[in-house]
Every structure is written in structure tokens, then in C-alpha cells.
PDB file of C-alpha atoms (C1' of nucleotides) in Angstrom:
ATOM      1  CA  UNK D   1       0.282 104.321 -94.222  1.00  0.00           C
ATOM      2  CA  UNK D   2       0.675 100.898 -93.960  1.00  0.00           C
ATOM      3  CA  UNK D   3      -0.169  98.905 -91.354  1.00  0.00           C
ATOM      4  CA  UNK D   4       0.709  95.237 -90.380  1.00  0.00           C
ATOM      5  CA  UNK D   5      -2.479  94.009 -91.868  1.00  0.00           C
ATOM      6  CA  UNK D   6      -2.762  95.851 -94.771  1.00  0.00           C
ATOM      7  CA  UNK D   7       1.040  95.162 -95.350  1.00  0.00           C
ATOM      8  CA  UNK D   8       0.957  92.056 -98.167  1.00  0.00           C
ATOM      9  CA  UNK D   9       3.740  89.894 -97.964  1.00  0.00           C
ATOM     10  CA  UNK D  10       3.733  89.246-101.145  1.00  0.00           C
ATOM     11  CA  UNK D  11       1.704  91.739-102.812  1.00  0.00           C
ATOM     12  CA  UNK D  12       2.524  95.172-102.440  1.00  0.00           C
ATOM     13  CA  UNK D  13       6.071  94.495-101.528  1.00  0.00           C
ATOM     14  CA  UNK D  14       7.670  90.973-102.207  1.00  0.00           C
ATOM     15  CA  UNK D  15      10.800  92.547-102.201  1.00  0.00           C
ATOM     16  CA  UNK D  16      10.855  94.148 -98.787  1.00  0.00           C
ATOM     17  CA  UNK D  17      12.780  92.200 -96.545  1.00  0.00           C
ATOM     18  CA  UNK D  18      11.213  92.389 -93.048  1.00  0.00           C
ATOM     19  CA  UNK D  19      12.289  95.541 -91.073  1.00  0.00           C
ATOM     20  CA  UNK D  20       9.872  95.467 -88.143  1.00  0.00           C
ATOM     21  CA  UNK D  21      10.278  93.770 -84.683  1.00  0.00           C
ATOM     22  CA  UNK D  22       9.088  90.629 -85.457  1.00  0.00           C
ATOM     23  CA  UNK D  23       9.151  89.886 -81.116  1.00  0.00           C
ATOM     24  CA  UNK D  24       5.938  92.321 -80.864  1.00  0.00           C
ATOM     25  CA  UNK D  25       3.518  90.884 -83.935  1.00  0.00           C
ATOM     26  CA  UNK D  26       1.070  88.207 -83.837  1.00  0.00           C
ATOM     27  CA  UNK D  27       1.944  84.646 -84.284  1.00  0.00           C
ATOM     28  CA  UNK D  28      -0.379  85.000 -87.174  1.00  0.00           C
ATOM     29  CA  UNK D  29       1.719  87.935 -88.462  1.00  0.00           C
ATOM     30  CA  UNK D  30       4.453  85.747 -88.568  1.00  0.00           C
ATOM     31  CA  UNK D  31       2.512  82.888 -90.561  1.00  0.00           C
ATOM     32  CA  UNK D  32       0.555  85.730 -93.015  1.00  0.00           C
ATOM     33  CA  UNK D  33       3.742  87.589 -93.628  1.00  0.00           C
ATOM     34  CA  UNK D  34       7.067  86.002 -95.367  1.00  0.00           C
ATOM     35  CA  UNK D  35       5.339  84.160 -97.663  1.00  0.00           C
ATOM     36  CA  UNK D  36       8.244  85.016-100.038  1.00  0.00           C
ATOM     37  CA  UNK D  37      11.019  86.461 -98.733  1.00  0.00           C
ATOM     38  CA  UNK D  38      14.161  86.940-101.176  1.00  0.00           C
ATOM     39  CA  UNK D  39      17.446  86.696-100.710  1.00  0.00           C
ATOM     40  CA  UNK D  40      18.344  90.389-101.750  1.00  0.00           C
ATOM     41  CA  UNK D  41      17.903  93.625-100.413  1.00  0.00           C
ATOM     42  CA  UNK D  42      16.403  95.686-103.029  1.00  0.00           C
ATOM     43  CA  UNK D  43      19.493  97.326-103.576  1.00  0.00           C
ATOM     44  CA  UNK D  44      21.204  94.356-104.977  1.00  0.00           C
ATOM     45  CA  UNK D  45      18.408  93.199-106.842  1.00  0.00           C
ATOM     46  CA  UNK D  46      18.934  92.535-110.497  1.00  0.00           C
ATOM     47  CA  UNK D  47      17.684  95.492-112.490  1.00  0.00           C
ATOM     48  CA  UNK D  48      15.146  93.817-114.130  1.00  0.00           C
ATOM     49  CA  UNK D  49      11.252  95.176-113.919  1.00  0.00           C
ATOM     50  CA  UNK D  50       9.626  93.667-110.236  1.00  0.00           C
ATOM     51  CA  UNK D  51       7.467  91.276-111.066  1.00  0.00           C
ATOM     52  CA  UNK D  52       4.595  90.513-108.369  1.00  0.00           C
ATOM     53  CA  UNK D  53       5.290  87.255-106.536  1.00  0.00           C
ATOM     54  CA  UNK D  54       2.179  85.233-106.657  1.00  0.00           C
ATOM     55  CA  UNK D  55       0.027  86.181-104.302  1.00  0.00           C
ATOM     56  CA  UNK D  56      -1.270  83.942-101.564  1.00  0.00           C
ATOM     57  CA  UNK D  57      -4.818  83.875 -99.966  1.00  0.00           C
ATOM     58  CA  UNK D  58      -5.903  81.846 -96.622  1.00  0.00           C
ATOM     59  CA  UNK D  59      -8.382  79.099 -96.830  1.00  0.00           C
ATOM     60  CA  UNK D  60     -10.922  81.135 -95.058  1.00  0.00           C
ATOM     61  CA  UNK D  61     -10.940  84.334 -94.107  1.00  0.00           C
ATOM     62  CA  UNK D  62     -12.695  85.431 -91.299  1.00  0.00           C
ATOM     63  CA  UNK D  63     -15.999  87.176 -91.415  1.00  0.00           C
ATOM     64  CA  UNK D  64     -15.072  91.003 -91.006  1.00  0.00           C
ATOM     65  CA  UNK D  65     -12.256  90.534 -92.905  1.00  0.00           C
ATOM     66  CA  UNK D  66     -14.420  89.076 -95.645  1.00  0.00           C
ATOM     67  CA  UNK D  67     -16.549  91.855 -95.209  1.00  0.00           C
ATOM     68  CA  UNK D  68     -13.913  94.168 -95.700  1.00  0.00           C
ATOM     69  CA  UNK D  69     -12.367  92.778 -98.096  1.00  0.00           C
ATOM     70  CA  UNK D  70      -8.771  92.299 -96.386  1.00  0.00           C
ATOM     71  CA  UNK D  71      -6.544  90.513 -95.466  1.00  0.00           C
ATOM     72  CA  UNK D  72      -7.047  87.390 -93.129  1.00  0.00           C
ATOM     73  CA  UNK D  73      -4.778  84.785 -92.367  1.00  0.00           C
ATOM     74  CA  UNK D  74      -5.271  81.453 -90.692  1.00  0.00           C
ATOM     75  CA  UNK D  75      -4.830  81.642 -87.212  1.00  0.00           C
ATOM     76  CA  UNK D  76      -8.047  83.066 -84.770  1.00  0.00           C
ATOM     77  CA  UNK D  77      -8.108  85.763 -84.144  1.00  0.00           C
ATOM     78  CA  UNK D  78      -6.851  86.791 -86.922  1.00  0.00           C
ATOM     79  CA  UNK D  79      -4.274  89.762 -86.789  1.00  0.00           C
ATOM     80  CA  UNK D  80      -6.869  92.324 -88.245  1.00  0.00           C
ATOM     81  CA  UNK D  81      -9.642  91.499 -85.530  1.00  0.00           C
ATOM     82  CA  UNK D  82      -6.709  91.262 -82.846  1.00  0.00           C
ATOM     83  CA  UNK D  83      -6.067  95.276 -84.269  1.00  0.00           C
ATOM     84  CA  UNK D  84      -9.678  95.988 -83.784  1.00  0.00           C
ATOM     85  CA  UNK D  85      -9.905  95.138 -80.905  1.00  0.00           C
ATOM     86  CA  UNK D  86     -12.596  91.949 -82.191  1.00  0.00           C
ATOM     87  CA  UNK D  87     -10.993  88.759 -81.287  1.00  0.00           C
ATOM     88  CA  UNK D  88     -13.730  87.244 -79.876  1.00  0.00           C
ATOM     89  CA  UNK D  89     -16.015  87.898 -83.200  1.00  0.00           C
ATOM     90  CA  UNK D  90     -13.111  86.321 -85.528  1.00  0.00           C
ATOM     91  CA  UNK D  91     -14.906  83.507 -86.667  1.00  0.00           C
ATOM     92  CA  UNK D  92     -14.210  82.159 -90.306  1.00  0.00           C
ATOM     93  CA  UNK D  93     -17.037  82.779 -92.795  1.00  0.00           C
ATOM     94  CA  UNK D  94     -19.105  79.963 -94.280  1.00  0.00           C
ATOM     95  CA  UNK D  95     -18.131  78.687 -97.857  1.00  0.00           C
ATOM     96  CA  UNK D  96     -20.840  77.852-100.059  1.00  0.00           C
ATOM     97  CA  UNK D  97     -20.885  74.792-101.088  1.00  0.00           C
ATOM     98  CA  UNK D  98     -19.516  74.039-104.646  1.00  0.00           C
ATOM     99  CA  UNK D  99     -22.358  73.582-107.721  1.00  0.00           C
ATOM    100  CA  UNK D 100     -22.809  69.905-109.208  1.00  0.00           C
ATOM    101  CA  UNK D 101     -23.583  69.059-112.423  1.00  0.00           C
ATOM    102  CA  UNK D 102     -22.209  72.132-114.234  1.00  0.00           C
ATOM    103  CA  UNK D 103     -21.933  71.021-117.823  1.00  0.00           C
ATOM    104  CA  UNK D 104     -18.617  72.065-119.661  1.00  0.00           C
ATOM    105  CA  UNK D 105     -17.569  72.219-122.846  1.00  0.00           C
ATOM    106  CA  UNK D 106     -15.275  70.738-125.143  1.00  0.00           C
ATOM    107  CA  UNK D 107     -11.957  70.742-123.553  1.00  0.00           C
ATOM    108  CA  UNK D 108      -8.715  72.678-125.880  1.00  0.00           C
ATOM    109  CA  UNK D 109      -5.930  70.671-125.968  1.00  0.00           C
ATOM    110  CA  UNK D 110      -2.802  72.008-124.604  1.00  0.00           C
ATOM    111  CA  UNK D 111       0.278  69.981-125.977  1.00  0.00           C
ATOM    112  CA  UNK D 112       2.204  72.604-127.978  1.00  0.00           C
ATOM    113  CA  UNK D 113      -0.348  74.320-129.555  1.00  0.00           C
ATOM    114  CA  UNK D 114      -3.653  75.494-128.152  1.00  0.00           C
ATOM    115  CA  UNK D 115      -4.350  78.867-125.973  1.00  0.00           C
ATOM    116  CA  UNK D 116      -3.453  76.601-122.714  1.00  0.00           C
ATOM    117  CA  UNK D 117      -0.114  76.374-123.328  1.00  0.00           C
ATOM    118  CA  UNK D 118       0.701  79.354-122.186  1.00  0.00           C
ATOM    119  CA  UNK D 119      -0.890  78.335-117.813  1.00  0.00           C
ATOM    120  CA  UNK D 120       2.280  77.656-116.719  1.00  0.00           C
ATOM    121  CA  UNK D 121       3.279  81.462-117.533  1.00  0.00           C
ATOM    122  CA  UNK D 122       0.838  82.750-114.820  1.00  0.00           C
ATOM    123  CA  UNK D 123       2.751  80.587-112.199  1.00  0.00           C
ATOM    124  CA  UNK D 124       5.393  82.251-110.769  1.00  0.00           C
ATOM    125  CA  UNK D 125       8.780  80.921-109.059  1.00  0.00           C
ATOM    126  CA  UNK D 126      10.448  82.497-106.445  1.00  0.00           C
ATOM    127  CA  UNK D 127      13.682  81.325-109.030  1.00  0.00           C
ATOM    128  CA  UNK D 128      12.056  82.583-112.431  1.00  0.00           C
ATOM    129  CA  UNK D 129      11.116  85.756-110.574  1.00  0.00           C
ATOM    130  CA  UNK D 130      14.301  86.930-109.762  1.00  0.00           C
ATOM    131  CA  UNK D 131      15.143  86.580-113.014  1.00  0.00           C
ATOM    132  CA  UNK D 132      12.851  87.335-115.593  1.00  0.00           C
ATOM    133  CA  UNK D 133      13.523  86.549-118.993  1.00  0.00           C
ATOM    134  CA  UNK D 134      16.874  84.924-117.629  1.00  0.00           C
ATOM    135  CA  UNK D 135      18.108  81.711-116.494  1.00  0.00           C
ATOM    136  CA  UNK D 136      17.968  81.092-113.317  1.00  0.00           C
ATOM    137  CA  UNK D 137      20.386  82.849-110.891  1.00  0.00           C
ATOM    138  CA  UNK D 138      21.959  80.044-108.604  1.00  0.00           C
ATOM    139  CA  UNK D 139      21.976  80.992-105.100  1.00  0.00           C
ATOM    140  CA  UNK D 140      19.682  80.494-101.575  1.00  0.00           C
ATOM    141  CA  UNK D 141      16.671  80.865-103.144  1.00  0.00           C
ATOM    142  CA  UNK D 142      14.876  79.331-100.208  1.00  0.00           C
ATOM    143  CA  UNK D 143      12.138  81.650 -98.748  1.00  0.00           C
ATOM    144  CA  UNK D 144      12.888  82.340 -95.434  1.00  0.00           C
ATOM    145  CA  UNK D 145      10.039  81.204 -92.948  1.00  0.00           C
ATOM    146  CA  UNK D 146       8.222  78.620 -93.983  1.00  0.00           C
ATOM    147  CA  UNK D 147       9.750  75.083 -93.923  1.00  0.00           C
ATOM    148  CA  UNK D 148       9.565  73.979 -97.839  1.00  0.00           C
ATOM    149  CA  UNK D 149       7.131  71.376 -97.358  1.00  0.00           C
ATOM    150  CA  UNK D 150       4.869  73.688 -95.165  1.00  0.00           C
ATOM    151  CA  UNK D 151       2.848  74.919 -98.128  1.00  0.00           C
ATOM    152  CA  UNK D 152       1.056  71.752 -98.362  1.00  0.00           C
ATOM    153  CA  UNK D 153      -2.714  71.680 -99.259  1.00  0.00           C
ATOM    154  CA  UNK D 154      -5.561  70.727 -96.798  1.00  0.00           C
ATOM    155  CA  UNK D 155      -5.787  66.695 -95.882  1.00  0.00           C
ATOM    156  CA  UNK D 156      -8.019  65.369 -97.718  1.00  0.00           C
ATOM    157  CA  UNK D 157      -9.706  62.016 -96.827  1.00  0.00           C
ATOM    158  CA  UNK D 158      -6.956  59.294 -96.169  1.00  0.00           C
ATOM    159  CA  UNK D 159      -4.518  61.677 -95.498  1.00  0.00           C
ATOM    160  CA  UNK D 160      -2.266  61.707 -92.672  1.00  0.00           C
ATOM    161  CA  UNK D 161      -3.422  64.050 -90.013  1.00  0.00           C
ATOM    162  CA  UNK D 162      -2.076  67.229 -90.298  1.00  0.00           C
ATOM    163  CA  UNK D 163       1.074  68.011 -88.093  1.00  0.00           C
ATOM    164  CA  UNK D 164       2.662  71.445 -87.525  1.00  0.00           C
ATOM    165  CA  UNK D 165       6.220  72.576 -86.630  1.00  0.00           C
ATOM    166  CA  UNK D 166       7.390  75.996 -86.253  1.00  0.00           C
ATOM    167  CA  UNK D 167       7.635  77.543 -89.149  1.00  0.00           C
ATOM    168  CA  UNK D 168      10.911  78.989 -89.273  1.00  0.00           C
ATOM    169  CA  UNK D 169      14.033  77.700 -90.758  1.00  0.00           C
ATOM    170  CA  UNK D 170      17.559  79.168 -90.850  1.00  0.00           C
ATOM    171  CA  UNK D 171      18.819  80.171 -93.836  1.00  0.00           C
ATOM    172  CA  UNK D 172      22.227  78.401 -94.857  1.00  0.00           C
ATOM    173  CA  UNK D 173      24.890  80.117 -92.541  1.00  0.00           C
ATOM    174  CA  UNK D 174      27.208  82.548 -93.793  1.00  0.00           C
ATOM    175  CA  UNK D 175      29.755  81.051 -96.141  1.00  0.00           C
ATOM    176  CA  UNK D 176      32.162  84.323 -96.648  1.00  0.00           C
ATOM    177  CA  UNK D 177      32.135  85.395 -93.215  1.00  0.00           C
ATOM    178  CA  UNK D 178      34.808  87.748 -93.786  1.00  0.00           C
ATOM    179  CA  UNK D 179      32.514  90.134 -96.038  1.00  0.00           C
ATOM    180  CA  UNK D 180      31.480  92.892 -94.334  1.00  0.00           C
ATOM    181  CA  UNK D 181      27.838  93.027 -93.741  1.00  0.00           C
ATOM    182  CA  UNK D 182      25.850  95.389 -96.158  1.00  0.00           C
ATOM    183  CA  UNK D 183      22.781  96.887 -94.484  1.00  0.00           C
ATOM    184  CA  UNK D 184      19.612  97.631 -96.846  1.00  0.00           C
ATOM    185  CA  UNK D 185      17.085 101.008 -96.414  1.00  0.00           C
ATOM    186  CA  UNK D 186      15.884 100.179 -93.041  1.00  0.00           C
ATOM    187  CA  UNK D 187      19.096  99.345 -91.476  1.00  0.00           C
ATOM    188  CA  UNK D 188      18.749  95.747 -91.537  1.00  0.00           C
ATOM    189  CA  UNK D 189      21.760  93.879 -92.170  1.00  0.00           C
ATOM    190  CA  UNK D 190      22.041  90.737 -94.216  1.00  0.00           C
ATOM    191  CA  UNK D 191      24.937  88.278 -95.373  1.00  0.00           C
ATOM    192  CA  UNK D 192      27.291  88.533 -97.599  1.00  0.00           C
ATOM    193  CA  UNK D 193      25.393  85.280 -99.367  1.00  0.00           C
ATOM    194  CA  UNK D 194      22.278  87.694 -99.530  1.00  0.00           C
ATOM    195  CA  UNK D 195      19.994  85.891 -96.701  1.00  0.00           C
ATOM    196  CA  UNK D 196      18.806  88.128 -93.426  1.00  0.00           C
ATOM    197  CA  UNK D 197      20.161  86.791 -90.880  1.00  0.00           C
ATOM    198  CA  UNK D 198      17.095  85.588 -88.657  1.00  0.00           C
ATOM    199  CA  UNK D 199      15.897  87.274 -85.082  1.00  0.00           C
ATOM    200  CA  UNK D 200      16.982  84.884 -82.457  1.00  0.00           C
ATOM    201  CA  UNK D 201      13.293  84.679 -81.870  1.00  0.00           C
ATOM    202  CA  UNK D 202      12.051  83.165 -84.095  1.00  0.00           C
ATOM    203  CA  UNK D 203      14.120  80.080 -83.771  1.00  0.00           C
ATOM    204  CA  UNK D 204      11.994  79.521 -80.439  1.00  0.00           C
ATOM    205  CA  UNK D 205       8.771  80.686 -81.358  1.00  0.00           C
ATOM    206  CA  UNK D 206       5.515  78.351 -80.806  1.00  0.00           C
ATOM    207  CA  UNK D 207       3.036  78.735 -83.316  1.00  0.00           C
ATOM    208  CA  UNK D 208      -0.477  78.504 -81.865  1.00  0.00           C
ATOM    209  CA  UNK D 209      -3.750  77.916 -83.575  1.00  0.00           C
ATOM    210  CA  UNK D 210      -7.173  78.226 -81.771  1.00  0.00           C
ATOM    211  CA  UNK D 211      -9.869  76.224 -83.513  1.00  0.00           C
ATOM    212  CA  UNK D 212     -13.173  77.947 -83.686  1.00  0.00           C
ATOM    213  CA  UNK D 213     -16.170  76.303 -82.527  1.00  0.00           C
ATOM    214  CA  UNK D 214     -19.590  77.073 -84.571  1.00  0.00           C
ATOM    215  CA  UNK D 215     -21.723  79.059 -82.772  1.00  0.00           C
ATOM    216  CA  UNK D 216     -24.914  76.766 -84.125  1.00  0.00           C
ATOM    217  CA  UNK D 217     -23.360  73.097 -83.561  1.00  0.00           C
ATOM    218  CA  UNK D 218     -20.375  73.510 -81.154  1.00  0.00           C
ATOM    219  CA  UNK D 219     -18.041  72.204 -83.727  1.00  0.00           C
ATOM    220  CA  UNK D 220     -14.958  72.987 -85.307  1.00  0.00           C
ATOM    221  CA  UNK D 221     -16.582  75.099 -88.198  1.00  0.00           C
ATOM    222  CA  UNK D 222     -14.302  74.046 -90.765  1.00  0.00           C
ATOM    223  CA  UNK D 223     -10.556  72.308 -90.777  1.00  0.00           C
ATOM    224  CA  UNK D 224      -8.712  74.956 -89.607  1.00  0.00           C
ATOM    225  CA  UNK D 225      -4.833  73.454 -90.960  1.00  0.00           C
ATOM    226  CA  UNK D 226      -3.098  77.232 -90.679  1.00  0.00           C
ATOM    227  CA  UNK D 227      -0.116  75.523 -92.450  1.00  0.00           C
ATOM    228  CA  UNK D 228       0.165  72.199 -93.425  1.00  0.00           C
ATOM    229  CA  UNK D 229       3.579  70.493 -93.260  1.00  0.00           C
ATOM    230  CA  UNK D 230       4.281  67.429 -95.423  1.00  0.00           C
ATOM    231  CA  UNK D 231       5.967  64.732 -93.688  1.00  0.00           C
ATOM    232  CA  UNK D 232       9.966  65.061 -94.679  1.00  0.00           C
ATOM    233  CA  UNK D 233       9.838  61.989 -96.525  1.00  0.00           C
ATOM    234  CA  UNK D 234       6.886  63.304 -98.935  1.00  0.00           C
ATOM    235  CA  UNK D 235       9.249  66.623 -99.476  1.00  0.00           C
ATOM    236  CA  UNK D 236      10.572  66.082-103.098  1.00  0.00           C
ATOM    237  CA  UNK D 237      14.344  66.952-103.818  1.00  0.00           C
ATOM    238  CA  UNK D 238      14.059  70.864-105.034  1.00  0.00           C
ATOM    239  CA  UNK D 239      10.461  70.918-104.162  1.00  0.00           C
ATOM    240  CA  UNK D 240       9.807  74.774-103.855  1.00  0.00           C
ATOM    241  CA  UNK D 241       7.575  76.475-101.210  1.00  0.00           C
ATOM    242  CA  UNK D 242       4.780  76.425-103.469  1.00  0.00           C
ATOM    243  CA  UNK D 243       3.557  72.889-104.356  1.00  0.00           C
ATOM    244  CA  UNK D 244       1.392  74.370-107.052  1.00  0.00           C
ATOM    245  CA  UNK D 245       4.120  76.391-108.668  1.00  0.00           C
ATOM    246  CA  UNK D 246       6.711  73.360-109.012  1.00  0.00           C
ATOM    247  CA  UNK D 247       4.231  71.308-110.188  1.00  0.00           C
ATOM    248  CA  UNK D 248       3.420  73.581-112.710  1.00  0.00           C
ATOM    249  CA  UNK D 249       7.323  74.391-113.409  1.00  0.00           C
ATOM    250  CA  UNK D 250       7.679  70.496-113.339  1.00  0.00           C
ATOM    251  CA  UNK D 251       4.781  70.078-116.168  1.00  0.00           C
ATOM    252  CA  UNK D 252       6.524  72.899-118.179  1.00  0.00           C
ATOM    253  CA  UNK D 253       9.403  71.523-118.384  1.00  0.00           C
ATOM    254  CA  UNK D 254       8.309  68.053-119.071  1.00  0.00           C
ATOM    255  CA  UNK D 255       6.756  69.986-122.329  1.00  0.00           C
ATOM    256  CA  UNK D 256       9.602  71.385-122.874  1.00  0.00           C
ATOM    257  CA  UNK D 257      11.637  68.248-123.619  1.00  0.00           C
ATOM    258  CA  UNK D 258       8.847  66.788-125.525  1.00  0.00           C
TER     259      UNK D 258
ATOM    260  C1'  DG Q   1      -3.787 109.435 -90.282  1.00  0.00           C
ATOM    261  C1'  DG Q   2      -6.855 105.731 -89.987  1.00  0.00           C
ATOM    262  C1'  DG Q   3     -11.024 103.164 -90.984  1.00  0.00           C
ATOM    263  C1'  DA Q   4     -14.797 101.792 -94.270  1.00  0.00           C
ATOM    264  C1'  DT Q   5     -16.250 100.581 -98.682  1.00  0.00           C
ATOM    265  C1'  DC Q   6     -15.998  98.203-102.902  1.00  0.00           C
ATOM    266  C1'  DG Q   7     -14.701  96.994-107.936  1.00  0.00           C
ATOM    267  C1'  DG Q   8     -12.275  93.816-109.966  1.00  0.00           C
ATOM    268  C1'  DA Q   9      -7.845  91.265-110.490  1.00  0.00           C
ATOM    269  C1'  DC Q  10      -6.137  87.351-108.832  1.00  0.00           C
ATOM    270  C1'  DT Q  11      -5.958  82.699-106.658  1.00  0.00           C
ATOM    271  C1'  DC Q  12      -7.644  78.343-105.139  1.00  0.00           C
ATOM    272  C1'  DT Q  13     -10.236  74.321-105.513  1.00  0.00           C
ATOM    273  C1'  DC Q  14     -12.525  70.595-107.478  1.00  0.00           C
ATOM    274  C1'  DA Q  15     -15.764  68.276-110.640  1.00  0.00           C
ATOM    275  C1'  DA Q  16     -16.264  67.267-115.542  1.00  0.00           C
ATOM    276  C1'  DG Q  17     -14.160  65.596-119.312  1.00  0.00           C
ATOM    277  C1'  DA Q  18     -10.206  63.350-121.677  1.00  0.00           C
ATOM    278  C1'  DC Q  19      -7.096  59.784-121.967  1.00  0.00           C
ATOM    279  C1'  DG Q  20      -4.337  55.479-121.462  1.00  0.00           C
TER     280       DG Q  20
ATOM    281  C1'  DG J   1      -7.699  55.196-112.509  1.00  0.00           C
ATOM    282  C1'  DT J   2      -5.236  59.229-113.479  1.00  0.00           C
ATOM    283  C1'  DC J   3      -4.552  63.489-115.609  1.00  0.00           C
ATOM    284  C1'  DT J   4      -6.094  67.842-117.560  1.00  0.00           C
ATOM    285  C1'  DT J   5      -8.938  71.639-117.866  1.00  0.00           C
ATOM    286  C1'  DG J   6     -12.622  75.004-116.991  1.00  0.00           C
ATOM    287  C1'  DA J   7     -14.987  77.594-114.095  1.00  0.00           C
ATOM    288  C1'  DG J   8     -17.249  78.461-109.542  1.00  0.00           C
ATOM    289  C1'  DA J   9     -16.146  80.471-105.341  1.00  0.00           C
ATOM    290  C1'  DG J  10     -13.390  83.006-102.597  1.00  0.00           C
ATOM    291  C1'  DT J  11      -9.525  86.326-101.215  1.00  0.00           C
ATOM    292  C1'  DC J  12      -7.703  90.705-101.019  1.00  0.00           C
ATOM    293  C1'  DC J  13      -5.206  94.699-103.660  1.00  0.00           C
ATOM    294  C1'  DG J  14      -5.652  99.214-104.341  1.00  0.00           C
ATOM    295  C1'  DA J  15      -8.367 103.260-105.157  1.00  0.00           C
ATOM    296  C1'  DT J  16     -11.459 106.224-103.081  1.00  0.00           C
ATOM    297  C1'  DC J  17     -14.148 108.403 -99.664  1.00  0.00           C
ATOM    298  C1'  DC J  18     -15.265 109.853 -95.073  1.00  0.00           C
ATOM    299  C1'  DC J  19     -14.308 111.169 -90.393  1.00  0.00           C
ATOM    300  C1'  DA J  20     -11.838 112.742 -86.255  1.00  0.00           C
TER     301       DA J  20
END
DNA sequence: GGGATCGGACTCTCAAGACG
DNA sequence: GTCTTGAGAGTCCGATCCCA
């Protein structure tokens, strides 16, 4: 029984390419869901074993989500409290502030040998996890939706302010037009270079992001940066969706050549 | 069928420690 | 000053239960 909400992008199904009406959801559907979207129907996947695209969390959920213990995503209301009927109580949760002064231990080395070497093999790719164990398959591996540098992490102090543009781009357009057009299990029909063609939609679509106000002070209760999009210069050649994960891919492969 | 609850796996973030 | 690492804090998957 899944519903929108409950539906992970890129948990229970990271494979699923979208099947619903995107026109009817939530502009915060469309900024929780797609995370990673593949190229390939899951008929034409490779056969290898699915492995779970990493999953994503928000910055701060809101408070009944937190409660619950489901999904949230970053625009308020969030989808879940829109469902419920709560928009007006969607309000994100206070963070705790972080502990000081926490003494560590001595730190393990991780060049080459060590029990860190091994980090990089918790990030996932969308590349490496289309084909596990493989080299990498050439092809659009681009996740649909979000603009590559849209991943980006919250300003910090001395950064640029934060800037937003819709967060859809167009896959490449077809390049063997003449292929007829394969559908997948709900119908959907993709190209013949494997990307879902996009609803006409979306191109248009404004994304909109209310900011709460605290209840106590009257003030924005936290930065509320649903997605943050890296000025195109600061979008590094091959960059993937995932900062974190190309930095991590870029680390491990700088090991590997030492 | 849908909502509530919740344990625990997973992810994110950032300060401490290491290093040049 | 910058990089690396550990761990605190948070999210949310997925199982389970309850109710209409």
C-alpha cells in the first residue's frame, strides 16, 4: 500500500522510474522524490543484485513527521502534513545543539592499510551502482530532476546566498529516434537511449518554499535552503548529484593511483 | 486499507585531532 | 590552514499492531 509519502525515492525502490501523474503531487513531492532516477526500466537493467541507492534525508524534518518517524522533505508543509490534512502544524523540529569538548581518541590511519580504508565502499554512485562489481557502464547516467549542482550543502558563513532554480532538467534528447519506444510495467515509455522522456510539466514548474516563522521569536526557525544550487561556475566537470559521493569517489581514486 | 508506533539501520554534520 | 576521522544527532525504512 504505498502511498506518496511513504513511497522512498530512493529507498524502497531506486529503480522505479516514476509512473504517477506528476501534474497532481506536491511541489515537495517533486523535490522529495527523484532523488535518483536511472536511466533503465527495470526490465533492461543489468542482472546484477539491486543494490540500495544511498538514501537521502532532509535537513529537518518536520515535527509529526519526526514523531512518526517518516518521511519529511524540505518544503512546508511538507507532503505528509499536506496528506493529513496538518499544514498549518508543519513546523520543522528543533535540533539540539551539537556537544563541545567531546574528547576522541587516537585517530587510525587510513592510507592503504587500516579498517578506514574501506569508507569509500559505503558511498554509493549512481555509476558504480548500476554496475556492481563492474566497470562503469557509459551512458546518461544523469539523474533526472535535480540540476547536478543542486545537491549542494547548506551556506555556511561567507557563502553566497543561496539561489534556487527549478529543479528539473531534460535528459539528453533522443539520439536513435528511429527505435521504437519500449514501454516498462506501468506503461511508461522511455527512449531508446534509456532516459524517460520528461512530462511537459515539469519543464514549467515553479518550485515554492514557505519559510516557517518560530512560533516563540517570529523568526525563520532555521535556514530553510530546500535545495541548494551551486552557482554553474562552482559545478566541477563530471561532478555527480551527490557532492559527498564524488568527493568520496574522487578520494578513492586518488588512493588508488597512489 | 490506512494510520500509529517504534527499533534500529542509515545518513549527515561538524569538532577534534593529524598533518604539512 | 587544511585535511581526515570519529561520533553525536538526526532521518526514516520496514515491521508490526490496531482500528474502521
Amino acid at each position: 500500500m504505498p502511498t506518496v509519502d511513504e513511497k522512498s525515492p530512493d529507498g524502497e525502490d531506486p529503480l522505479e522510474p516514476p509512473s504517477q501523474d506528476l501534474s497532481s503531487l506536491h511541489p515537495a513531492a517533486l523535490s522529495g522524490m527523484q532523488m535518483h532516477v536511472y536511466p533503465f526500466p527495470n526490465a533492461l537493467l543489468p542482472s546484477q543484485q539491486p543494490l540500495r541507492a544511498k538514501r537521502r534525508q532532509v535537513k529537518n524534518a518536520c515535527t509529526h513527521c519526526q514523531k512518526a518517524c517518516k518521511k519529511c522533505d524540505d518544503a512546508r508543509p511538507c507532503l505528509r502534513c499536506v496528506k493529513y490534512g496538518i499544514s498549518e502544524e508543519c513546523v520543522d523540529s528543533q535540533r539540539k545543539e551539537r556537544k563541545k569538548g567531546v574528547k576522541r581518541g587516537p585517530y587510525k590511519k587510513r592510507d592503504g592499510k587500516g579498517s578506514s580504508v574501506n569508507r569509500a565502499d559505503t558511498a554509493t554512485t549512481v555509476s558504480n551502482t548500476l554496475t556492481p562489481g563492474g566497470p562503469p557502464v557509459p551512458g546518461p547516467y544523469l539523474p533526472i530532476g535535480y540540476h547536478p549542482g543542486l545537491y549542494g550543502q547548506y551556506p555556511k558563513s561567507g557563502d553566497s546566498p543561496p539561489s534556487f532554480n527549478p529543479p528539473y532538467f531534460l535528459a539528453p534528447p533522443h539520439i536513435q529516434p528511429e527505435l521504437p519506444s519500449p514501454t516498462d510495467a506501468d506503461g511508461q515509455t522511455f527512449s531508446a537511449n534509456g532516459l524517460y522522456e520528461q512530462p511537459p510539466l515539469l519543464a514549467s514548474m515553479q518550485y515554492q518554499t514557505t519559510y516557517p516563522i518560530s512560533e516563540s521569536d517570529g523568526v525563520p526557525s532555521s535556514p530553510q535552503y530546500p535545495v541548494y544550487a551551486k552557482a554553474p561556475s562552482d559545478v566541477e566537470q563530471g561532478e555527480t548529484v551527490d557532492g559527498a559521493d564524488s568527493r568520496e569517489e574522487e578520494q578513492e581514486d586518488a588512493s588508488k593511483v597512489d
